[in-house]
């Protein structure tokens, strides 16, 4: 069983600020760091560190070669990561405030240069029983989903950032949704939260398994194993940038290796609690032995 993550690769420009910049304001940054990131890259690193066999497909420019190195150092196969000469790698401008919260501007760059030809070349190498993990930071997602469904792959969608392009996807083909409350509200078409929202999502996507992340309130699963709630672990927050991606990677890796939903949610919650205590995106994602040895406060 293989995991294909067809996802974004970004260069993250990380600015430490006292508060998020307001309209008309100029603010000096206390620090600038440049990291590898993108929801795709982060989730590939998390999946690999959690023990999955991961192949990353995506597109970078010549300025993004170090992103392949990050993936490879994490044990991710980059055979399907394409480098283009005439486009810049996607990037993110991240403001990180004194409370550890983030405000992010994305530039798609090479992430928007995925072609149907690339999709065909990649998907043909996978088949029934393999998994596909997707976010919403690259183009051609509807085509990727259609082709993966034709091959009998199990499809996981983290619809982030949520926008109207999500509704161009045949969402009935999705086996797992992993999403936060804002994304869940957009997909369900209701202003609800918690148990009400997970029920609405279950009604709309009855054949899918759904994980709703609730920030400090933890997470909840609805699907074949019923409804399972998981508390969040307390942590000293430094940077929340890759917390959601860490959660996604560890939860899905656990499920792929046969863990129960309860155990996979617990592992994912521990991993994300560790991630927020560290700076950066991919570099903040913990190793599996760290997560196993995690002691709750």
PDB file of C-alpha atoms in Angstrom:
ATOM      1  CA  UNK A   1       0.000   0.000   0.000  1.00  0.00           C
ATOM      2  CA  UNK A   2       1.385   3.370  -1.068  1.00  0.00           C
ATOM      3  CA  UNK A   3       0.347   6.933  -0.261  1.00  0.00           C
ATOM      4  CA  UNK A   4       0.383   9.599  -2.960  1.00  0.00           C
ATOM      5  CA  UNK A   5       0.198  13.162  -1.742  1.00  0.00           C
ATOM      6  CA  UNK A   6      -0.498  15.409  -4.748  1.00  0.00           C
ATOM      7  CA  UNK A   7       0.080  18.729  -3.089  1.00  0.00           C
ATOM      8  CA  UNK A   8       1.689  22.111  -2.726  1.00  0.00           C
ATOM      9  CA  UNK A   9       5.305  23.003  -2.055  1.00  0.00           C
ATOM     10  CA  UNK A  10       5.928  26.491  -0.693  1.00  0.00           C
ATOM     11  CA  UNK A  11       8.733  28.672   0.497  1.00  0.00           C
ATOM     12  CA  UNK A  12       7.524  30.211   3.768  1.00  0.00           C
ATOM     13  CA  UNK A  13       8.656  33.730   4.644  1.00  0.00           C
ATOM     14  CA  UNK A  14       8.028  33.827   8.374  1.00  0.00           C
ATOM     15  CA  UNK A  15       7.800  37.236  10.098  1.00  0.00           C
ATOM     16  CA  UNK A  16       7.617  37.559  13.894  1.00  0.00           C
ATOM     17  CA  UNK A  17       5.384  40.532  14.809  1.00  0.00           C
ATOM     18  CA  UNK A  18       3.772  41.938  17.930  1.00  0.00           C
ATOM     19  CA  UNK A  19       0.340  41.861  16.284  1.00  0.00           C
ATOM     20  CA  UNK A  20      -1.086  41.309  12.813  1.00  0.00           C
ATOM     21  CA  UNK A  21      -0.612  44.303  10.525  1.00  0.00           C
ATOM     22  CA  UNK A  22      -3.733  46.450  10.258  1.00  0.00           C
ATOM     23  CA  UNK A  23      -5.027  48.515   7.327  1.00  0.00           C
ATOM     24  CA  UNK A  24      -2.747  51.483   6.694  1.00  0.00           C
ATOM     25  CA  UNK A  25      -0.171  50.311   9.252  1.00  0.00           C
ATOM     26  CA  UNK A  26       3.549  49.765   8.774  1.00  0.00           C
ATOM     27  CA  UNK A  27       5.107  47.520  11.396  1.00  0.00           C
ATOM     28  CA  UNK A  28       8.680  46.387  11.892  1.00  0.00           C
ATOM     29  CA  UNK A  29       9.212  42.652  12.109  1.00  0.00           C
ATOM     30  CA  UNK A  30      11.242  41.321  15.025  1.00  0.00           C
ATOM     31  CA  UNK A  31      12.539  38.410  12.934  1.00  0.00           C
ATOM     32  CA  UNK A  32      12.503  36.874   9.455  1.00  0.00           C
ATOM     33  CA  UNK A  33      13.025  33.164   8.885  1.00  0.00           C
ATOM     34  CA  UNK A  34      12.676  31.260   5.615  1.00  0.00           C
ATOM     35  CA  UNK A  35      11.358  27.708   5.824  1.00  0.00           C
ATOM     36  CA  UNK A  36      10.026  24.969   3.589  1.00  0.00           C
ATOM     37  CA  UNK A  37       6.268  24.574   3.786  1.00  0.00           C
ATOM     38  CA  UNK A  38       2.975  24.354   1.967  1.00  0.00           C
ATOM     39  CA  UNK A  39       0.154  22.139   3.183  1.00  0.00           C
ATOM     40  CA  UNK A  40       1.203  19.454   0.730  1.00  0.00           C
ATOM     41  CA  UNK A  41       4.832  19.331   1.817  1.00  0.00           C
ATOM     42  CA  UNK A  42       3.909  19.521   5.504  1.00  0.00           C
ATOM     43  CA  UNK A  43       1.449  16.640   5.250  1.00  0.00           C
ATOM     44  CA  UNK A  44       3.932  14.495   3.320  1.00  0.00           C
ATOM     45  CA  UNK A  45       6.535  15.051   6.039  1.00  0.00           C
ATOM     46  CA  UNK A  46       3.972  14.267   8.760  1.00  0.00           C
ATOM     47  CA  UNK A  47       2.787  11.100   6.984  1.00  0.00           C
ATOM     48  CA  UNK A  48       6.361   9.899   6.520  1.00  0.00           C
ATOM     49  CA  UNK A  49       7.439  10.664  10.081  1.00  0.00           C
ATOM     50  CA  UNK A  50       4.344   8.806  11.267  1.00  0.00           C
ATOM     51  CA  UNK A  51       5.466   5.717   9.352  1.00  0.00           C
ATOM     52  CA  UNK A  52       3.650   5.845   5.986  1.00  0.00           C
ATOM     53  CA  UNK A  53       5.290   5.110   2.604  1.00  0.00           C
ATOM     54  CA  UNK A  54       4.743   8.472   0.901  1.00  0.00           C
ATOM     55  CA  UNK A  55       5.215   9.700  -2.656  1.00  0.00           C
ATOM     56  CA  UNK A  56       4.907  13.456  -3.188  1.00  0.00           C
ATOM     57  CA  UNK A  57       3.695  14.826  -6.530  1.00  0.00           C
ATOM     58  CA  UNK A  58       3.821  18.556  -7.194  1.00  0.00           C
ATOM     59  CA  UNK A  59       5.625  21.354  -9.013  1.00  0.00           C
ATOM     60  CA  UNK A  60       8.419  23.727  -7.966  1.00  0.00           C
ATOM     61  CA  UNK A  61      10.528  26.352  -9.689  1.00  0.00           C
ATOM     62  CA  UNK A  62      14.322  26.367  -9.713  1.00  0.00           C
ATOM     63  CA  UNK A  63      14.262  28.447  -6.505  1.00  0.00           C
ATOM     64  CA  UNK A  64      12.535  25.583  -4.688  1.00  0.00           C
ATOM     65  CA  UNK A  65      15.084  22.797  -5.044  1.00  0.00           C
ATOM     66  CA  UNK A  66      15.674  22.771  -1.282  1.00  0.00           C
ATOM     67  CA  UNK A  67      12.038  21.730  -0.782  1.00  0.00           C
ATOM     68  CA  UNK A  68      12.767  18.390  -2.457  1.00  0.00           C
ATOM     69  CA  UNK A  69      15.684  17.988  -0.073  1.00  0.00           C
ATOM     70  CA  UNK A  70      13.372  18.545   2.920  1.00  0.00           C
ATOM     71  CA  UNK A  71      11.004  15.866   1.632  1.00  0.00           C
ATOM     72  CA  UNK A  72      13.811  13.411   0.931  1.00  0.00           C
ATOM     73  CA  UNK A  73      15.403  13.966   4.349  1.00  0.00           C
ATOM     74  CA  UNK A  74      12.019  13.086   5.855  1.00  0.00           C
ATOM     75  CA  UNK A  75      11.910   9.845   3.858  1.00  0.00           C
ATOM     76  CA  UNK A  76       9.428  11.004   1.211  1.00  0.00           C
ATOM     77  CA  UNK A  77       9.835   9.735  -2.368  1.00  0.00           C
ATOM     78  CA  UNK A  78      10.105  12.746  -4.750  1.00  0.00           C
ATOM     79  CA  UNK A  79      10.060  10.852  -8.062  1.00  0.00           C
ATOM     80  CA  UNK A  80       6.884  12.711  -9.048  1.00  0.00           C
ATOM     81  CA  UNK A  81       7.993  16.198  -7.962  1.00  0.00           C
ATOM     82  CA  UNK A  82       8.535  18.251 -11.138  1.00  0.00           C
ATOM     83  CA  UNK A  83      10.835  21.275 -11.473  1.00  0.00           C
ATOM     84  CA  UNK A  84      10.009  24.017 -14.010  1.00  0.00           C
ATOM     85  CA  UNK A  85      12.455  26.608 -15.320  1.00  0.00           C
ATOM     86  CA  UNK A  86      10.064  29.454 -16.130  1.00  0.00           C
ATOM     87  CA  UNK A  87       8.049  29.907 -12.939  1.00  0.00           C
ATOM     88  CA  UNK A  88       8.725  30.756  -9.309  1.00  0.00           C
ATOM     89  CA  UNK A  89       7.971  28.304  -6.546  1.00  0.00           C
ATOM     90  CA  UNK A  90       4.808  29.003  -4.586  1.00  0.00           C
ATOM     91  CA  UNK A  91       5.357  30.933  -1.396  1.00  0.00           C
ATOM     92  CA  UNK A  92       3.630  32.126   1.742  1.00  0.00           C
ATOM     93  CA  UNK A  93       4.045  35.300   3.781  1.00  0.00           C
ATOM     94  CA  UNK A  94       3.340  34.358   7.391  1.00  0.00           C
ATOM     95  CA  UNK A  95       2.830  36.794  10.248  1.00  0.00           C
ATOM     96  CA  UNK A  96       3.321  35.126  13.629  1.00  0.00           C
ATOM     97  CA  UNK A  97       2.110  37.239  16.559  1.00  0.00           C
ATOM     98  CA  UNK A  98       3.016  37.292  20.243  1.00  0.00           C
ATOM     99  CA  UNK A  99       0.264  34.741  21.058  1.00  0.00           C
ATOM    100  CA  UNK A 100       1.646  32.275  18.516  1.00  0.00           C
ATOM    101  CA  UNK A 101      -1.227  32.736  16.051  1.00  0.00           C
ATOM    102  CA  UNK A 102      -0.662  33.135  12.321  1.00  0.00           C
ATOM    103  CA  UNK A 103      -1.943  35.219   9.434  1.00  0.00           C
ATOM    104  CA  UNK A 104      -0.953  33.909   5.990  1.00  0.00           C
ATOM    105  CA  UNK A 105      -0.880  35.215   2.410  1.00  0.00           C
ATOM    106  CA  UNK A 106      -0.379  32.562  -0.286  1.00  0.00           C
ATOM    107  CA  UNK A 107       1.119  32.973  -3.759  1.00  0.00           C
ATOM    108  CA  UNK A 108       0.391  29.919  -5.887  1.00  0.00           C
ATOM    109  CA  UNK A 109       3.328  30.112  -8.320  1.00  0.00           C
ATOM    110  CA  UNK A 110       4.391  26.668  -9.524  1.00  0.00           C
ATOM    111  CA  UNK A 111       1.617  25.061  -7.475  1.00  0.00           C
ATOM    112  CA  UNK A 112      -0.795  26.309 -10.134  1.00  0.00           C
ATOM    113  CA  UNK A 113       1.184  24.740 -13.008  1.00  0.00           C
ATOM    114  CA  UNK A 114      -0.008  21.145 -12.567  1.00  0.00           C
ATOM    115  CA  UNK A 115      -1.024  19.742 -15.963  1.00  0.00           C
ATOM    116  CA  UNK A 116      -3.394  16.922 -16.870  1.00  0.00           C
ATOM    117  CA  UNK A 117      -0.410  15.213 -18.508  1.00  0.00           C
ATOM    118  CA  UNK A 118       1.489  15.245 -15.194  1.00  0.00           C
ATOM    119  CA  UNK A 119      -1.576  13.908 -13.398  1.00  0.00           C
ATOM    120  CA  UNK A 120      -1.911  11.049 -15.903  1.00  0.00           C
ATOM    121  CA  UNK A 121       1.792  10.186 -15.637  1.00  0.00           C
ATOM    122  CA  UNK A 122       1.598  10.048 -11.843  1.00  0.00           C
ATOM    123  CA  UNK A 123      -1.749   8.315 -11.288  1.00  0.00           C
ATOM    124  CA  UNK A 124      -0.899   5.473 -13.669  1.00  0.00           C
ATOM    125  CA  UNK A 125       1.738   4.333 -11.140  1.00  0.00           C
ATOM    126  CA  UNK A 126      -0.882   3.767  -8.416  1.00  0.00           C
ATOM    127  CA  UNK A 127      -3.893   1.516  -8.092  1.00  0.00           C
ATOM    128  CA  UNK A 128      -6.630  -0.018  -5.978  1.00  0.00           C
ATOM    129  CA  UNK A 129      -5.700  -0.080  -2.301  1.00  0.00           C
ATOM    130  CA  UNK A 130      -3.358   2.901  -2.573  1.00  0.00           C
ATOM    131  CA  UNK A 131      -4.261   6.214  -0.934  1.00  0.00           C
ATOM    132  CA  UNK A 132      -4.410   9.734  -2.352  1.00  0.00           C
ATOM    133  CA  UNK A 133      -4.094  12.748  -0.044  1.00  0.00           C
ATOM    134  CA  UNK A 134      -5.149  16.185  -1.312  1.00  0.00           C
ATOM    135  CA  UNK A 135      -5.426  19.750  -0.064  1.00  0.00           C
ATOM    136  CA  UNK A 136      -6.615  22.797  -2.053  1.00  0.00           C
ATOM    137  CA  UNK A 137      -3.393  24.654  -2.845  1.00  0.00           C
ATOM    138  CA  UNK A 138      -2.799  23.261  -6.362  1.00  0.00           C
ATOM    139  CA  UNK A 139      -4.799  23.306  -9.597  1.00  0.00           C
ATOM    140  CA  UNK A 140      -6.438  20.333 -11.384  1.00  0.00           C
ATOM    141  CA  UNK A 141      -7.833  18.864  -8.152  1.00  0.00           C
ATOM    142  CA  UNK A 142     -11.137  17.779  -9.796  1.00  0.00           C
ATOM    143  CA  UNK A 143      -9.213  15.957 -12.542  1.00  0.00           C
ATOM    144  CA  UNK A 144      -6.895  14.307 -10.002  1.00  0.00           C
ATOM    145  CA  UNK A 145      -9.891  13.084  -7.984  1.00  0.00           C
ATOM    146  CA  UNK A 146     -11.622  11.688 -11.081  1.00  0.00           C
ATOM    147  CA  UNK A 147      -8.515   9.808 -12.218  1.00  0.00           C
ATOM    148  CA  UNK A 148      -7.777   8.436  -8.757  1.00  0.00           C
ATOM    149  CA  UNK A 149     -11.377   7.258  -8.402  1.00  0.00           C
ATOM    150  CA  UNK A 150     -11.092   5.448 -11.737  1.00  0.00           C
ATOM    151  CA  UNK A 151      -8.066   3.580 -10.369  1.00  0.00           C
ATOM    152  CA  UNK A 152      -9.868   2.597  -7.164  1.00  0.00           C
ATOM    153  CA  UNK A 153      -7.674   4.679  -4.867  1.00  0.00           C
ATOM    154  CA  UNK A 154      -8.938   5.795  -1.447  1.00  0.00           C
ATOM    155  CA  UNK A 155      -9.146   9.589  -1.438  1.00  0.00           C
ATOM    156  CA  UNK A 156      -8.500  11.916   1.512  1.00  0.00           C
ATOM    157  CA  UNK A 157      -9.375  15.608   1.154  1.00  0.00           C
ATOM    158  CA  UNK A 158      -8.309  18.420   3.448  1.00  0.00           C
ATOM    159  CA  UNK A 159     -10.273  21.260   1.749  1.00  0.00           C
ATOM    160  CA  UNK A 160      -7.933  24.046   2.786  1.00  0.00           C
ATOM    161  CA  UNK A 161      -8.006  26.841   1.904  1.00  0.00           C
ATOM    162  CA  UNK A 162     -11.734  26.501   1.313  1.00  0.00           C
ATOM    163  CA  UNK A 163     -13.119  28.368  -1.712  1.00  0.00           C
ATOM    164  CA  UNK A 164     -15.537  27.844  -4.598  1.00  0.00           C
ATOM    165  CA  UNK A 165     -13.063  25.572  -6.407  1.00  0.00           C
ATOM    166  CA  UNK A 166     -13.875  22.892  -3.834  1.00  0.00           C
ATOM    167  CA  UNK A 167     -17.341  22.525  -5.341  1.00  0.00           C
ATOM    168  CA  UNK A 168     -15.875  21.701  -8.762  1.00  0.00           C
ATOM    169  CA  UNK A 169     -14.692  18.404  -7.226  1.00  0.00           C
ATOM    170  CA  UNK A 170     -16.950  15.357  -7.302  1.00  0.00           C
ATOM    171  CA  UNK A 171     -17.142  15.247  -3.505  1.00  0.00           C
ATOM    172  CA  UNK A 172     -19.025  11.932  -3.564  1.00  0.00           C
ATOM    173  CA  UNK A 173     -15.679  10.315  -4.468  1.00  0.00           C
ATOM    174  CA  UNK A 174     -14.030  11.419  -1.203  1.00  0.00           C
ATOM    175  CA  UNK A 175     -13.478   8.673   1.381  1.00  0.00           C
ATOM    176  CA  UNK A 176     -12.143  10.942   4.158  1.00  0.00           C
ATOM    177  CA  UNK A 177     -12.693  14.615   4.881  1.00  0.00           C
ATOM    178  CA  UNK A 178     -10.358  16.237   7.426  1.00  0.00           C
ATOM    179  CA  UNK A 179     -11.408  19.824   8.015  1.00  0.00           C
ATOM    180  CA  UNK A 180     -11.824  22.579  10.578  1.00  0.00           C
ATOM    181  CA  UNK A 181     -15.106  24.236  11.571  1.00  0.00           C
ATOM    182  CA  UNK A 182     -14.912  27.032   8.993  1.00  0.00           C
ATOM    183  CA  UNK A 183     -14.243  24.543   6.200  1.00  0.00           C
ATOM    184  CA  UNK A 184     -16.958  22.261   7.527  1.00  0.00           C
ATOM    185  CA  UNK A 185     -19.494  25.071   7.542  1.00  0.00           C
ATOM    186  CA  UNK A 186     -18.643  25.930   3.932  1.00  0.00           C
ATOM    187  CA  UNK A 187     -19.075  22.316   2.779  1.00  0.00           C
ATOM    188  CA  UNK A 188     -22.224  21.682   4.813  1.00  0.00           C
ATOM    189  CA  UNK A 189     -23.758  25.047   3.922  1.00  0.00           C
ATOM    190  CA  UNK A 190     -24.755  25.780   7.530  1.00  0.00           C
ATOM    191  CA  UNK A 191     -23.548  28.042  10.323  1.00  0.00           C
ATOM    192  CA  UNK A 192     -23.123  25.414  13.018  1.00  0.00           C
ATOM    193  CA  UNK A 193     -20.340  23.988  15.133  1.00  0.00           C
ATOM    194  CA  UNK A 194     -19.302  20.922  17.079  1.00  0.00           C
ATOM    195  CA  UNK A 195     -21.737  18.001  17.166  1.00  0.00           C
ATOM    196  CA  UNK A 196     -24.358  19.806  15.064  1.00  0.00           C
ATOM    197  CA  UNK A 197     -21.852  20.465  12.307  1.00  0.00           C
ATOM    198  CA  UNK A 198     -20.412  16.941  12.250  1.00  0.00           C
ATOM    199  CA  UNK A 199     -23.968  15.575  11.999  1.00  0.00           C
ATOM    200  CA  UNK A 200     -24.769  17.888   9.083  1.00  0.00           C
ATOM    201  CA  UNK A 201     -21.602  16.841   7.289  1.00  0.00           C
ATOM    202  CA  UNK A 202     -22.475  13.200   7.886  1.00  0.00           C
ATOM    203  CA  UNK A 203     -25.904  13.745   6.340  1.00  0.00           C
ATOM    204  CA  UNK A 204     -24.400  15.444   3.286  1.00  0.00           C
ATOM    205  CA  UNK A 205     -21.587  12.912   2.789  1.00  0.00           C
ATOM    206  CA  UNK A 206     -23.032   9.638   4.147  1.00  0.00           C
ATOM    207  CA  UNK A 207     -20.399   7.426   2.515  1.00  0.00           C
ATOM    208  CA  UNK A 208     -17.403   9.392   3.818  1.00  0.00           C
ATOM    209  CA  UNK A 209     -15.535   9.311   7.100  1.00  0.00           C
ATOM    210  CA  UNK A 210     -15.195  12.802   8.548  1.00  0.00           C
ATOM    211  CA  UNK A 211     -12.796  14.331  11.066  1.00  0.00           C
ATOM    212  CA  UNK A 212     -13.629  17.808  12.327  1.00  0.00           C
ATOM    213  CA  UNK A 213     -10.862  19.659  14.170  1.00  0.00           C
ATOM    214  CA  UNK A 214     -12.039  22.060  16.878  1.00  0.00           C
ATOM    215  CA  UNK A 215      -8.877  23.857  17.993  1.00  0.00           C
ATOM    216  CA  UNK A 216      -8.551  23.931  21.778  1.00  0.00           C
ATOM    217  CA  UNK A 217     -11.751  21.844  22.044  1.00  0.00           C
ATOM    218  CA  UNK A 218     -10.080  18.882  20.353  1.00  0.00           C
ATOM    219  CA  UNK A 219     -11.570  16.945  17.437  1.00  0.00           C
ATOM    220  CA  UNK A 220     -14.449  14.664  16.525  1.00  0.00           C
ATOM    221  CA  UNK A 221     -14.818  11.794  14.055  1.00  0.00           C
ATOM    222  CA  UNK A 222     -18.000  10.545  12.407  1.00  0.00           C
ATOM    223  CA  UNK A 223     -18.126   7.482  10.180  1.00  0.00           C
ATOM    224  CA  UNK A 224     -17.907   3.707  10.173  1.00  0.00           C
ATOM    225  CA  UNK A 225     -16.769   3.613  13.813  1.00  0.00           C
ATOM    226  CA  UNK A 226     -19.607   5.851  14.993  1.00  0.00           C
ATOM    227  CA  UNK A 227     -18.860   9.189  16.658  1.00  0.00           C
ATOM    228  CA  UNK A 228     -15.554   9.535  18.507  1.00  0.00           C
ATOM    229  CA  UNK A 229     -14.451  12.612  20.451  1.00  0.00           C
ATOM    230  CA  UNK A 230     -10.855  13.518  21.265  1.00  0.00           C
ATOM    231  CA  UNK A 231      -9.676  16.213  23.688  1.00  0.00           C
ATOM    232  CA  UNK A 232      -6.828  18.516  22.719  1.00  0.00           C
ATOM    233  CA  UNK A 233      -3.587  18.229  24.694  1.00  0.00           C
ATOM    234  CA  UNK A 234      -2.380  21.381  26.413  1.00  0.00           C
ATOM    235  CA  UNK A 235       0.836  22.878  25.076  1.00  0.00           C
ATOM    236  CA  UNK A 236       2.936  26.031  25.372  1.00  0.00           C
ATOM    237  CA  UNK A 237       2.130  27.545  21.978  1.00  0.00           C
ATOM    238  CA  UNK A 238       4.969  29.128  20.019  1.00  0.00           C
ATOM    239  CA  UNK A 239       3.746  28.708  16.436  1.00  0.00           C
ATOM    240  CA  UNK A 240       0.597  27.014  15.087  1.00  0.00           C
ATOM    241  CA  UNK A 241       1.657  27.015  11.406  1.00  0.00           C
ATOM    242  CA  UNK A 242       1.745  23.258  10.699  1.00  0.00           C
ATOM    243  CA  UNK A 243      -0.431  21.986  13.552  1.00  0.00           C
ATOM    244  CA  UNK A 244      -3.333  21.016  11.291  1.00  0.00           C
ATOM    245  CA  UNK A 245      -1.058  19.359   8.749  1.00  0.00           C
ATOM    246  CA  UNK A 246       0.671  17.410  11.510  1.00  0.00           C
ATOM    247  CA  UNK A 247      -2.711  16.240  12.778  1.00  0.00           C
ATOM    248  CA  UNK A 248      -3.797  15.166   9.282  1.00  0.00           C
ATOM    249  CA  UNK A 249      -0.603  13.256   8.566  1.00  0.00           C
ATOM    250  CA  UNK A 250      -0.515  11.408  11.867  1.00  0.00           C
ATOM    251  CA  UNK A 251      -4.223  10.580  11.870  1.00  0.00           C
ATOM    252  CA  UNK A 252      -4.199   9.205   8.331  1.00  0.00           C
ATOM    253  CA  UNK A 253      -0.956   7.277   8.845  1.00  0.00           C
ATOM    254  CA  UNK A 254      -2.521   5.661  11.899  1.00  0.00           C
ATOM    255  CA  UNK A 255      -5.667   4.683  10.025  1.00  0.00           C
ATOM    256  CA  UNK A 256      -3.662   3.364   7.069  1.00  0.00           C
ATOM    257  CA  UNK A 257      -1.704   1.042   9.351  1.00  0.00           C
ATOM    258  CA  UNK A 258      -4.901  -0.257  10.962  1.00  0.00           C
ATOM    259  CA  UNK A 259      -5.239   1.832  14.117  1.00  0.00           C
ATOM    260  CA  UNK A 260      -8.712   2.378  15.546  1.00  0.00           C
ATOM    261  CA  UNK A 261     -10.161   5.870  15.125  1.00  0.00           C
ATOM    262  CA  UNK A 262      -9.741   6.468  18.863  1.00  0.00           C
ATOM    263  CA  UNK A 263      -6.044   5.585  18.816  1.00  0.00           C
ATOM    264  CA  UNK A 264      -5.368   7.496  15.590  1.00  0.00           C
ATOM    265  CA  UNK A 265      -7.076  10.631  16.939  1.00  0.00           C
ATOM    266  CA  UNK A 266      -5.070  10.362  20.149  1.00  0.00           C
ATOM    267  CA  UNK A 267      -1.792  10.007  18.243  1.00  0.00           C
ATOM    268  CA  UNK A 268      -2.665  12.946  15.965  1.00  0.00           C
ATOM    269  CA  UNK A 269      -3.581  15.150  18.922  1.00  0.00           C
ATOM    270  CA  UNK A 270      -0.291  14.424  20.651  1.00  0.00           C
ATOM    271  CA  UNK A 271       1.649  15.132  17.448  1.00  0.00           C
ATOM    272  CA  UNK A 272      -0.062  18.475  16.855  1.00  0.00           C
ATOM    273  CA  UNK A 273       0.474  19.479  20.493  1.00  0.00           C
ATOM    274  CA  UNK A 274       4.199  18.896  20.026  1.00  0.00           C
ATOM    275  CA  UNK A 275       4.236  20.787  16.704  1.00  0.00           C
ATOM    276  CA  UNK A 276       2.861  24.035  18.170  1.00  0.00           C
ATOM    277  CA  UNK A 277       5.716  24.203  20.683  1.00  0.00           C
ATOM    278  CA  UNK A 278       8.208  24.721  17.831  1.00  0.00           C
ATOM    279  CA  UNK A 279       8.843  27.361  15.200  1.00  0.00           C
ATOM    280  CA  UNK A 280       8.327  26.843  11.491  1.00  0.00           C
ATOM    281  CA  UNK A 281       6.206  24.507   9.405  1.00  0.00           C
ATOM    282  CA  UNK A 282       7.764  21.217   8.259  1.00  0.00           C
ATOM    283  CA  UNK A 283      10.616  21.585  10.720  1.00  0.00           C
ATOM    284  CA  UNK A 284       8.144  21.624  13.633  1.00  0.00           C
ATOM    285  CA  UNK A 285       6.616  18.223  12.815  1.00  0.00           C
ATOM    286  CA  UNK A 286       7.699  15.652  15.420  1.00  0.00           C
ATOM    287  CA  UNK A 287       9.158  12.204  14.854  1.00  0.00           C
ATOM    288  CA  UNK A 288       7.005   9.177  15.720  1.00  0.00           C
ATOM    289  CA  UNK A 289       9.076   8.176  18.752  1.00  0.00           C
ATOM    290  CA  UNK A 290       8.592  11.676  20.183  1.00  0.00           C
ATOM    291  CA  UNK A 291       4.828  11.342  19.793  1.00  0.00           C
ATOM    292  CA  UNK A 292       4.764   7.889  21.376  1.00  0.00           C
ATOM    293  CA  UNK A 293       6.764   9.232  24.322  1.00  0.00           C
ATOM    294  CA  UNK A 294       4.646  12.387  24.711  1.00  0.00           C
ATOM    295  CA  UNK A 295       3.506  13.026  28.286  1.00  0.00           C
ATOM    296  CA  UNK A 296       0.406  15.175  28.703  1.00  0.00           C
ATOM    297  CA  UNK A 297       0.521  18.149  31.038  1.00  0.00           C
TER     298      UNK A 297
END
